[in-house]
mmCIF file of C-alpha atoms in Angstrom:
data_model
loop_
_atom_site.group_PDB
_atom_site.id
_atom_site.type_symbol
_atom_site.label_atom_id
_atom_site.label_comp_id
_atom_site.label_asym_id
_atom_site.label_seq_id
_atom_site.Cartn_x
_atom_site.Cartn_y
_atom_site.Cartn_z
ATOM 1 C CA LEU H 1 10.945 13.335 -2.554
ATOM 2 C CA MET H 2 7.653 11.869 -1.474
ATOM 3 C CA LEU H 3 7.795 8.400 -2.893
ATOM 4 C CA LEU H 4 7.032 6.090 -0.104
ATOM 5 C CA SER H 5 4.170 6.205 2.312
ATOM 6 C CA ALA H 6 0.578 5.085 2.051
ATOM 7 C CA ALA H 7 -1.466 7.397 4.338
ATOM 8 C CA GLY H 8 -0.103 8.724 7.538
ATOM 9 C CA CYS H 9 -3.684 9.378 8.594
ATOM 10 C CA GLN H 10 -4.217 6.613 11.107
ATOM 11 C CA SER H 11 -4.609 7.188 14.803
ATOM 12 C CA ALA H 12 -5.189 4.897 17.751
ATOM 13 C CA SER H 13 -7.441 2.008 16.860
ATOM 14 C CA SER H 14 -10.801 0.963 18.197
ATOM 15 C CA THR H 15 -10.608 -2.410 16.482
ATOM 16 C CA PRO H 16 -12.045 -5.174 18.676
ATOM 17 C CA SER H 17 -9.517 -6.659 21.071
ATOM 18 C CA PRO H 18 -7.252 -9.051 19.167
ATOM 19 C CA SER H 19 -7.257 -12.703 20.108
ATOM 20 C CA SER H 20 -4.056 -14.092 21.551
ATOM 21 C CA ASN H 21 -4.735 -17.278 19.606
ATOM 22 C CA PRO H 22 -2.670 -17.221 16.400
ATOM 23 C CA SER H 23 -5.287 -19.391 14.663
ATOM 24 C CA ALA H 24 -7.967 -17.234 13.065
ATOM 25 C CA ALA H 25 -11.527 -18.393 12.447
ATOM 26 C CA PRO H 26 -11.800 -19.719 8.885
ATOM 27 C CA PHE H 27 -13.356 -17.672 6.094
ATOM 28 C CA ALA H 28 -13.580 -17.849 2.321
ATOM 29 C CA SER H 29 -11.132 -15.781 0.288
ATOM 30 C CA SER H 30 -9.855 -15.753 -3.272
ATOM 31 C CA ALA H 31 -7.920 -12.499 -2.784
ATOM 32 C CA GLU H 32 -4.410 -12.069 -4.119
ATOM 33 C CA ILE H 33 -1.937 -11.640 -1.276
ATOM 34 C CA TRP H 34 0.440 -8.674 -1.557
ATOM 35 C CA PHE H 35 3.307 -8.486 0.941
ATOM 36 C CA HIS H 36 4.925 -5.061 1.364
ATOM 37 C CA PRO H 37 7.388 -4.821 4.283
ATOM 38 C CA LEU H 38 9.423 -1.774 5.242
ATOM 39 C CA PRO H 39 13.229 -1.990 5.257
ATOM 40 C CA ALA H 40 14.870 -0.815 8.471
ATOM 41 C CA SER H 41 16.480 2.125 6.694
ATOM 42 C CA VAL H 42 14.704 3.862 3.839
ATOM 43 C CA ALA H 43 15.869 7.115 2.341
ATOM 44 C CA ASN H 44 13.346 9.855 1.597
ATOM 45 C CA TYR H 45 10.631 8.395 3.802
ATOM 46 C CA PRO H 46 8.215 11.160 4.830
ATOM 47 C CA GLY H 47 7.879 11.704 8.529
ATOM 48 C CA PRO H 48 9.822 10.466 11.536
ATOM 49 C CA LEU H 49 11.681 7.233 11.043
ATOM 50 C CA PRO H 50 13.477 6.306 14.290
ATOM 51 C CA ASN H 51 13.577 2.543 14.653
ATOM 52 C CA HIS H 52 11.080 2.051 11.834
ATOM 53 C CA GLY H 53 11.032 -1.041 9.699
ATOM 54 C CA SER H 54 12.215 -4.629 9.837
ATOM 55 C CA ALA H 55 15.895 -5.256 10.518
ATOM 56 C CA ASP H 56 15.718 -8.640 8.782
ATOM 57 C CA PHE H 57 14.168 -7.262 5.570
ATOM 58 C CA GLN H 58 17.011 -8.373 3.319
ATOM 59 C CA GLN H 59 17.055 -11.834 4.909
ATOM 60 C CA LEU H 60 13.674 -12.450 3.267
ATOM 61 C CA PHE H 61 15.492 -12.941 -0.022
ATOM 62 C CA GLN H 62 18.119 -15.440 1.080
ATOM 63 C CA ALA H 63 17.961 -19.071 0.044
ATOM 64 C CA GLY H 64 16.016 -21.113 2.555
ATOM 65 C CA ALA H 65 14.548 -18.062 4.339
ATOM 66 C CA PRO H 66 11.917 -19.277 6.827
ATOM 67 C CA TRP H 67 8.764 -18.085 5.101
ATOM 68 C CA THR H 68 8.182 -20.866 2.579
ATOM 69 C CA ASN H 69 4.432 -21.115 3.150
ATOM 70 C CA VAL H 70 3.819 -17.369 2.989
ATOM 71 C CA GLU H 71 6.156 -17.011 0.024
ATOM 72 C CA SER H 72 4.300 -19.740 -1.882
ATOM 73 C CA HIS H 73 0.967 -17.952 -1.364
ATOM 74 C CA THR H 74 2.221 -14.412 -2.049
ATOM 75 C CA LYS H 75 1.466 -13.181 -5.568
ATOM 76 C CA VAL H 76 3.059 -9.761 -5.231
ATOM 77 C CA LEU H 77 6.096 -8.373 -3.418
ATOM 78 C CA GLY H 78 5.714 -4.686 -2.572
ATOM 79 C CA ILE H 79 8.802 -2.490 -2.434
ATOM 80 C CA TYR H 80 9.156 1.224 -1.820
ATOM 81 C CA ALA H 81 10.331 3.492 -4.618
ATOM 82 C CA GLY H 82 12.797 5.242 -2.319
ATOM 83 C CA TRP H 83 14.393 1.889 -1.570
ATOM 84 C CA VAL H 84 14.663 1.125 -5.289
ATOM 85 C CA LEU H 85 16.543 4.390 -5.759
ATOM 86 C CA THR H 86 18.891 3.994 -2.787
ATOM 87 C CA ALA H 87 19.431 0.259 -2.246
ATOM 88 C CA SER H 88 22.757 -1.215 -3.216
ATOM 89 C CA GLN H 89 22.824 -2.969 -6.554
ATOM 90 C CA SER H 90 23.406 -6.309 -4.838
ATOM 91 C CA ASP H 91 20.467 -5.890 -2.427
ATOM 92 C CA LEU H 92 18.099 -4.812 -5.194
ATOM 93 C CA GLN H 93 19.235 -7.610 -7.469
ATOM 94 C CA GLN H 94 18.815 -10.178 -4.676
ATOM 95 C CA ALA H 95 15.245 -9.062 -3.969
ATOM 96 C CA ILE H 96 14.227 -9.042 -7.628
ATOM 97 C CA ALA H 97 15.873 -12.397 -8.332
ATOM 98 C CA PHE H 98 14.039 -13.918 -5.364
ATOM 99 C CA ALA H 99 10.696 -12.516 -6.522
ATOM 100 C CA ASN H 100 11.259 -13.804 -10.049
ATOM 101 C CA ALA H 101 12.329 -17.245 -8.844
ATOM 102 C CA HIS H 102 9.200 -17.551 -6.712
ATOM 103 C CA GLY H 103 6.695 -16.246 -9.237
ATOM 104 C CA MET H 104 5.989 -12.927 -7.521
ATOM 105 C CA GLY H 105 5.223 -9.756 -9.423
ATOM 106 C CA ILE H 106 6.459 -6.443 -8.060
ATOM 107 C CA GLU H 107 4.174 -3.759 -6.611
ATOM 108 C CA LEU H 108 5.459 -0.229 -6.177
ATOM 109 C CA GLU H 109 4.005 2.805 -4.437
ATOM 110 C CA ALA H 110 4.916 6.179 -5.877
ATOM 111 C CA ALA H 111 4.205 9.891 -5.982
ATOM 112 C CA SER H 112 2.475 11.128 -9.125
ATOM 113 C CA LEU H 113 2.074 14.877 -8.526
ATOM 114 C CA GLN H 114 4.568 17.680 -9.170
ATOM 115 C CA ALA H 115 5.352 20.180 -6.430
ATOM 116 C CA THR H 116 5.409 23.809 -7.540
ATOM 117 C CA ALA H 117 6.960 27.001 -6.217
ATOM 118 C CA THR H 118 3.796 27.663 -4.212
ATOM 119 C CA CYS H 119 2.593 24.256 -2.992
ATOM 120 C CA GLY H 120 3.294 20.555 -2.707
ATOM 121 C CA GLU H 121 6.834 20.775 -1.354
ATOM 122 C CA GLY H 122 7.213 18.234 1.422
ATOM 123 C CA VAL H 123 3.663 16.963 0.955
ATOM 124 C CA GLU H 124 2.981 13.264 0.561
ATOM 125 C CA GLY H 125 2.191 12.210 -2.998
ATOM 126 C CA PHE H 126 4.294 15.009 -4.538
ATOM 127 C CA VAL H 127 7.759 14.977 -6.066
ATOM 128 C CA GLY H 128 9.697 18.050 -4.951
ATOM 129 C CA GLY H 129 13.205 19.005 -3.997
ATOM 130 C CA GLY H 130 13.861 20.478 -7.400
ATOM 131 C CA GLN H 131 13.228 17.138 -9.108
ATOM 132 C CA THR H 132 10.554 16.332 -11.668
ATOM 133 C CA VAL H 133 8.017 13.533 -11.636
ATOM 134 C CA GLN H 134 9.271 12.377 -15.004
ATOM 135 C CA ALA H 135 12.955 12.218 -14.060
ATOM 136 C CA VAL H 136 12.378 10.496 -10.722
ATOM 137 C CA THR H 137 9.876 8.032 -12.158
ATOM 138 C CA LEU H 138 12.117 7.067 -15.063
ATOM 139 C CA SER H 139 15.020 6.656 -12.655
ATOM 140 C CA TYR H 140 13.385 4.013 -10.461
ATOM 141 C CA LEU H 141 11.600 2.308 -13.343
ATOM 142 C CA GLN H 142 14.784 1.964 -15.349
ATOM 143 C CA ARG H 143 16.625 0.621 -12.310
ATOM 144 C CA LEU H 144 13.907 -1.973 -11.822
ATOM 145 C CA GLN H 145 13.966 -2.855 -15.496
ATOM 146 C CA ALA H 146 17.736 -3.305 -15.466
ATOM 147 C CA ALA H 147 17.376 -5.665 -12.501
ATOM 148 C CA GLY H 148 14.829 -7.751 -14.406
ATOM 149 C CA ALA H 149 11.814 -6.823 -12.265
ATOM 150 C CA GLN H 150 8.368 -7.939 -13.378
ATOM 151 C CA LEU H 151 6.525 -4.758 -12.390
ATOM 152 C CA LYS H 152 2.883 -5.745 -12.133
ATOM 153 C CA TYR H 153 1.282 -2.959 -10.102
ATOM 154 C CA ILE H 154 1.898 0.650 -9.098
ATOM 155 C CA LYS H 155 -0.210 2.443 -6.491
ATOM 156 C CA VAL H 156 -0.241 6.212 -6.965
ATOM 157 C CA ASP H 157 0.235 7.640 -3.492
ATOM 158 C CA GLU H 158 -3.089 9.214 -2.493
ATOM 159 C CA PRO H 159 -3.137 11.968 -5.141
ATOM 160 C CA TYR H 160 -6.782 12.929 -4.692
ATOM 161 C CA PHE H 161 -6.473 13.315 -0.934
ATOM 162 C CA PHE H 162 -3.155 15.157 -0.838
ATOM 163 C CA GLY H 163 -3.652 17.015 -4.113
ATOM 164 C CA SER H 164 -7.177 18.269 -3.581
ATOM 165 C CA VAL H 165 -8.742 17.347 -0.229
ATOM 166 C CA SER H 166 -6.139 17.836 2.489
ATOM 167 C CA THR H 167 -5.849 21.219 4.172
ATOM 168 C CA GLU H 168 -2.480 20.513 5.782
ATOM 169 C CA PRO H 169 0.154 23.261 5.437
ATOM 170 C CA GLY H 170 1.705 23.346 1.977
ATOM 171 C CA THR H 171 -1.057 21.439 0.231
ATOM 172 C CA CYS H 172 -2.254 22.624 -3.149
ATOM 173 C CA ARG H 173 -6.056 22.222 -2.937
ATOM 174 C CA TRP H 174 -6.108 21.813 -6.701
ATOM 175 C CA PRO H 175 -9.323 21.311 -8.650
ATOM 176 C CA VAL H 176 -9.961 17.596 -8.993
ATOM 177 C CA PRO H 177 -9.588 17.634 -12.819
ATOM 178 C CA GLN H 178 -6.051 19.010 -12.424
ATOM 179 C CA VAL H 179 -5.130 16.158 -10.093
ATOM 180 C CA ALA H 180 -6.642 13.638 -12.496
ATOM 181 C CA SER H 181 -4.700 15.110 -15.422
ATOM 182 C CA GLU H 182 -1.393 14.887 -13.543
ATOM 183 C CA VAL H 183 -2.048 11.283 -12.552
ATOM 184 C CA SER H 184 -2.969 10.417 -16.137
ATOM 185 C CA ALA H 185 0.304 11.947 -17.330
ATOM 186 C CA TYR H 186 2.169 9.891 -14.720
ATOM 187 C CA VAL H 187 0.547 6.726 -16.067
ATOM 188 C CA GLN H 188 1.913 7.540 -19.509
ATOM 189 C CA ILE H 189 5.431 7.843 -18.086
ATOM 190 C CA VAL H 190 5.091 4.448 -16.413
ATOM 191 C CA HIS H 191 3.789 2.830 -19.583
ATOM 192 C CA SER H 192 6.726 4.191 -21.568
ATOM 193 C CA VAL H 193 8.913 1.741 -19.613
ATOM 194 C CA TYR H 194 6.439 -0.887 -18.398
ATOM 195 C CA PRO H 195 3.511 -0.844 -20.857
ATOM 196 C CA ASN H 196 1.637 -3.617 -19.053
ATOM 197 C CA ALA H 197 1.932 -2.336 -15.480
ATOM 198 C CA ALA H 198 -1.448 -1.679 -13.854
ATOM 199 C CA VAL H 199 -1.387 1.785 -12.265
ATOM 200 C CA GLY H 200 -4.108 1.998 -9.625
ATOM 201 C CA ASP H 201 -5.128 4.262 -6.788
ATOM 202 C CA VAL H 202 -4.758 4.211 -3.013
ATOM 203 C CA GLU H 203 -6.570 6.814 -0.915
ATOM 204 C CA PRO H 204 -7.164 7.187 2.824
ATOM 205 C CA VAL H 205 -10.633 6.396 4.126
ATOM 206 C CA THR H 206 -10.991 9.016 6.847
ATOM 207 C CA ALA H 207 -14.073 10.694 8.241
ATOM 208 C CA GLY H 208 -14.483 14.456 8.287
ATOM 209 C CA PHE H 209 -12.270 15.358 5.331
ATOM 210 C CA TYR H 210 -14.343 14.543 2.253
ATOM 211 C CA THR H 211 -17.491 16.282 0.976
ATOM 212 C CA PRO H 212 -20.232 15.175 1.188
ATOM 213 C CA ASP H 213 -18.813 11.908 2.571
ATOM 214 C CA VAL H 214 -15.837 9.685 1.877
ATOM 215 C CA VAL H 215 -17.624 6.996 -0.155
ATOM 216 C CA THR H 216 -19.425 9.481 -2.421
ATOM 217 C CA ALA H 217 -16.332 11.643 -2.846
ATOM 218 C CA LEU H 218 -14.081 8.721 -3.771
ATOM 219 C CA GLY H 219 -16.677 7.486 -6.255
ATOM 220 C CA GLN H 220 -16.812 10.920 -7.877
ATOM 221 C CA TRP H 221 -13.010 11.111 -7.979
ATOM 222 C CA HIS H 222 -12.701 7.723 -9.666
ATOM 223 C CA SER H 223 -15.418 8.590 -12.174
ATOM 224 C CA LEU H 224 -13.794 11.904 -13.073
ATOM 225 C CA TYR H 225 -10.370 10.279 -13.406
ATOM 226 C CA SER H 226 -11.831 7.685 -15.758
ATOM 227 C CA ALA H 227 -13.360 10.403 -17.928
ATOM 228 C CA ILE H 228 -10.147 12.439 -18.127
ATOM 229 C CA ASN H 229 -7.796 9.472 -18.523
ATOM 230 C CA GLY H 230 -10.012 7.655 -21.007
ATOM 231 C CA ALA H 231 -10.001 4.530 -18.848
ATOM 232 C CA PRO H 232 -10.670 3.843 -15.169
ATOM 233 C CA PHE H 233 -8.089 2.932 -12.598
ATOM 234 C CA PRO H 234 -7.661 -0.850 -12.790
ATOM 235 C CA PHE H 235 -7.879 -1.060 -9.004
ATOM 236 C CA TYR H 236 -8.434 0.935 -5.832
ATOM 237 C CA ILE H 237 -6.774 0.080 -2.494
ATOM 238 C CA ALA H 238 -8.519 1.325 0.666
ATOM 239 C CA ASP H 239 -6.205 2.719 3.340
ATOM 240 C CA MET H 240 -8.633 2.462 6.239
ATOM 241 C CA ASP H 241 -8.658 4.605 9.347
ATOM 242 C CA PHE H 242 -9.261 1.719 11.737
ATOM 243 C CA ASN H 243 -9.919 4.219 14.536
ATOM 244 C CA ASN H 244 -13.250 5.027 12.924
ATOM 245 C CA PRO H 245 -15.902 2.827 14.590
ATOM 246 C CA THR H 246 -17.737 2.606 11.248
ATOM 247 C CA TRP H 247 -14.697 1.452 9.260
ATOM 248 C CA GLN H 248 -16.240 -1.912 8.400
ATOM 249 C CA THR H 249 -19.351 -0.306 6.908
ATOM 250 C CA LEU H 250 -17.227 2.141 4.926
ATOM 251 C CA ALA H 251 -15.012 -0.657 3.620
ATOM 252 C CA LYS H 252 -17.992 -2.736 2.485
ATOM 253 C CA SER H 253 -19.558 0.280 0.751
ATOM 254 C CA LEU H 254 -16.287 1.055 -1.008
ATOM 255 C CA GLU H 255 -15.829 -2.571 -2.033
ATOM 256 C CA THR H 256 -19.284 -2.590 -3.646
ATOM 257 C CA GLN H 257 -18.837 0.810 -5.293
ATOM 258 C CA THR H 258 -15.346 0.020 -6.594
ATOM 259 C CA LYS H 259 -16.402 -3.270 -8.177
ATOM 260 C CA GLN H 260 -19.507 -1.701 -9.717
ATOM 261 C CA ALA H 261 -17.210 0.867 -11.356
ATOM 262 C CA GLY H 262 -15.257 -1.941 -13.016
ATOM 263 C CA MET H 263 -12.220 -1.740 -10.748
ATOM 264 C CA LYS H 264 -10.635 -4.348 -8.503
ATOM 265 C CA PHE H 265 -10.880 -3.631 -4.776
ATOM 266 C CA GLY H 266 -8.121 -4.049 -2.234
ATOM 267 C CA ILE H 267 -7.630 -3.291 1.443
ATOM 268 C CA ILE H 268 -4.479 -2.654 3.484
ATOM 269 C CA TYR H 269 -4.089 -4.647 6.690
ATOM 270 C CA ILE H 270 -1.807 -2.887 9.153
ATOM 271 C CA GLY H 271 -1.381 -2.201 12.872
ATOM 272 C CA ASP H 272 -1.072 1.239 14.455
ATOM 273 C CA TYR H 273 1.694 3.788 14.893
ATOM 274 C CA GLN H 274 1.188 3.614 18.630
ATOM 275 C CA ASP H 275 1.889 -0.120 18.886
ATOM 276 C CA THR H 276 4.737 -0.877 21.283
ATOM 277 C CA SER H 277 5.586 -4.420 20.172
ATOM 278 C CA ASP H 278 5.493 -6.670 17.137
ATOM 279 C CA ALA H 279 3.005 -8.882 18.977
ATOM 280 C CA GLN H 280 0.590 -5.980 19.444
ATOM 281 C CA TRP H 281 0.965 -4.904 15.814
ATOM 282 C CA ALA H 282 0.475 -8.411 14.410
ATOM 283 C CA ALA H 283 -2.524 -9.120 16.638
ATOM 284 C CA LYS H 284 -4.272 -6.020 15.302
ATOM 285 C CA VAL H 285 -3.624 -7.135 11.731
ATOM 286 C CA VAL H 286 -5.212 -10.500 12.528
ATOM 287 C CA ALA H 287 -8.186 -8.878 14.283
ATOM 288 C CA ARG H 288 -8.787 -6.635 11.266
ATOM 289 C CA PHE H 289 -8.844 -9.342 8.632
ATOM 290 C CA GLU H 290 -10.918 -11.572 10.913
ATOM 291 C CA THR H 291 -13.401 -8.725 11.282
ATOM 292 C CA TYR H 292 -13.616 -7.684 7.638
ATOM 293 C CA GLN H 293 -13.407 -10.962 5.772
ATOM 294 C CA GLY H 294 -14.654 -13.258 8.506
ATOM 295 C CA GLN H 295 -17.286 -11.438 10.530
ATOM 296 C CA ASP H 296 -18.434 -8.974 7.842
ATOM 297 C CA GLY H 297 -18.027 -11.140 4.756
ATOM 298 C CA GLY H 298 -15.737 -8.746 2.889
ATOM 299 C CA ARG H 299 -14.479 -10.114 -0.428
ATOM 300 C CA PRO H 300 -11.560 -7.956 -1.556
ATOM 301 C CA ASP H 301 -9.716 -8.848 -4.744
ATOM 302 C CA TYR H 302 -6.381 -7.917 -3.177
ATOM 303 C CA VAL H 303 -5.232 -7.980 0.440
ATOM 304 C CA LEU H 304 -2.169 -5.858 1.048
ATOM 305 C CA PHE H 305 -0.098 -6.561 4.137
ATOM 306 C CA GLN H 306 1.965 -3.395 4.373
ATOM 307 C CA SER H 307 3.750 -1.340 7.005
ATOM 308 C CA TRP H 308 5.165 2.166 7.156
ATOM 309 C CA GLU H 309 5.115 2.118 10.957
ATOM 310 C CA PRO H 310 7.718 1.375 13.693
ATOM 311 C CA HIS H 311 6.510 -2.216 13.839
ATOM 312 C CA PRO H 312 6.989 -4.947 12.939
ATOM 313 C CA THR H 313 10.711 -4.964 13.607
ATOM 314 C CA ARG H 314 10.962 -8.548 12.342
ATOM 315 C CA CYS H 315 9.688 -10.198 9.198
ATOM 316 C CA LEU H 316 10.889 -13.700 10.066
ATOM 317 C CA PRO H 317 10.226 -16.503 10.813
ATOM 318 C CA GLU H 318 6.692 -17.248 9.634
ATOM 319 C CA SER H 319 6.364 -19.833 12.415
ATOM 320 C CA ASP H 320 6.273 -16.983 14.961
ATOM 321 C CA PRO H 321 2.803 -15.355 14.847
ATOM 322 C CA THR H 322 4.190 -12.026 16.086
ATOM 323 C CA THR H 323 6.401 -11.432 13.022
ATOM 324 C CA PHE H 324 5.231 -9.870 9.765
ATOM 325 C CA THR H 325 5.276 -13.138 7.833
ATOM 326 C CA GLY H 326 3.769 -14.788 10.910
ATOM 327 C CA ALA H 327 0.725 -12.506 10.673
ATOM 328 C CA VAL H 328 0.374 -13.281 6.958
ATOM 329 C CA ASN H 329 0.754 -16.981 7.731
ATOM 330 C CA THR H 330 -2.164 -16.705 10.157
ATOM 331 C CA TYR H 331 -4.223 -15.193 7.332
ATOM 332 C CA ILE H 332 -3.317 -18.032 4.977
ATOM 333 C CA GLY H 333 -4.219 -20.582 7.640
ATOM 334 C CA ALA H 334 -7.669 -19.011 8.017
ATOM 335 C CA THR H 335 -8.610 -18.824 4.339
ATOM 336 C CA LEU H 336 -10.717 -21.529 2.748
#
């Protein structure tokens, strides 16, 4: 069941050396802040998961949890679909009640493609294991609905890349219209339960995979999806390969292209798989938003602080710049 990850396509980063100073240089931003931590134990997560996630995930939702500044600036709480399906009723209810009490919508990331007998099994972005997209989707949506969740956004998990572009073993290499049709059908399932949820796209921005180049290919994908679906994606979230020395240029080009196509543009801020401490992970997050929104003048509509990596192991407290909320707090302190 591939319901959880945003791309596993990152490698070691060549981002400029992070500053040890937790105060970032100020920059203008009107972006919505999305906060999407990883619980310490998540069922059905694709790939290795030893020691992944934040042990204090559930403590985020306790009364008086030490992230009051970050919480007050966070518009959206991101949770993984696999966690929705496997969390205890009390843990799920606590998280949703906290989000509702603090005016946060819910963002979910989910697979939208159906594995077949010949391809897609075990591939990110596909539902497999003998289960159907419809049954799995209705299961987590109905559980969210029963808990009172205000589901605002869903990101379909990189369907164009894993459905059509990737040449990894088991991938389908489907024609792009087939991928678009499956995603459009998934949107209809979502809207049968949450008619107002905005179902947008997240795709990896990696060099060497797309033809003729990543910016052109993603633009063509979004245009074709719009034609087949009858409406464009409401938003696109860029999952950057920060190891690419041209990532800033690619991000700016995608921001411009996405907005010109009538979609909102978002970017994921994350560290690297290879990070060996929360401090290293958080410092890279800070360096990346300083670079894109400070140095390069990026103006995303959404900034998504998300992790599917071993770090950070701690979300709290926000007063510690090496924690997850601490990194977000540094962002808030820098924005004008």
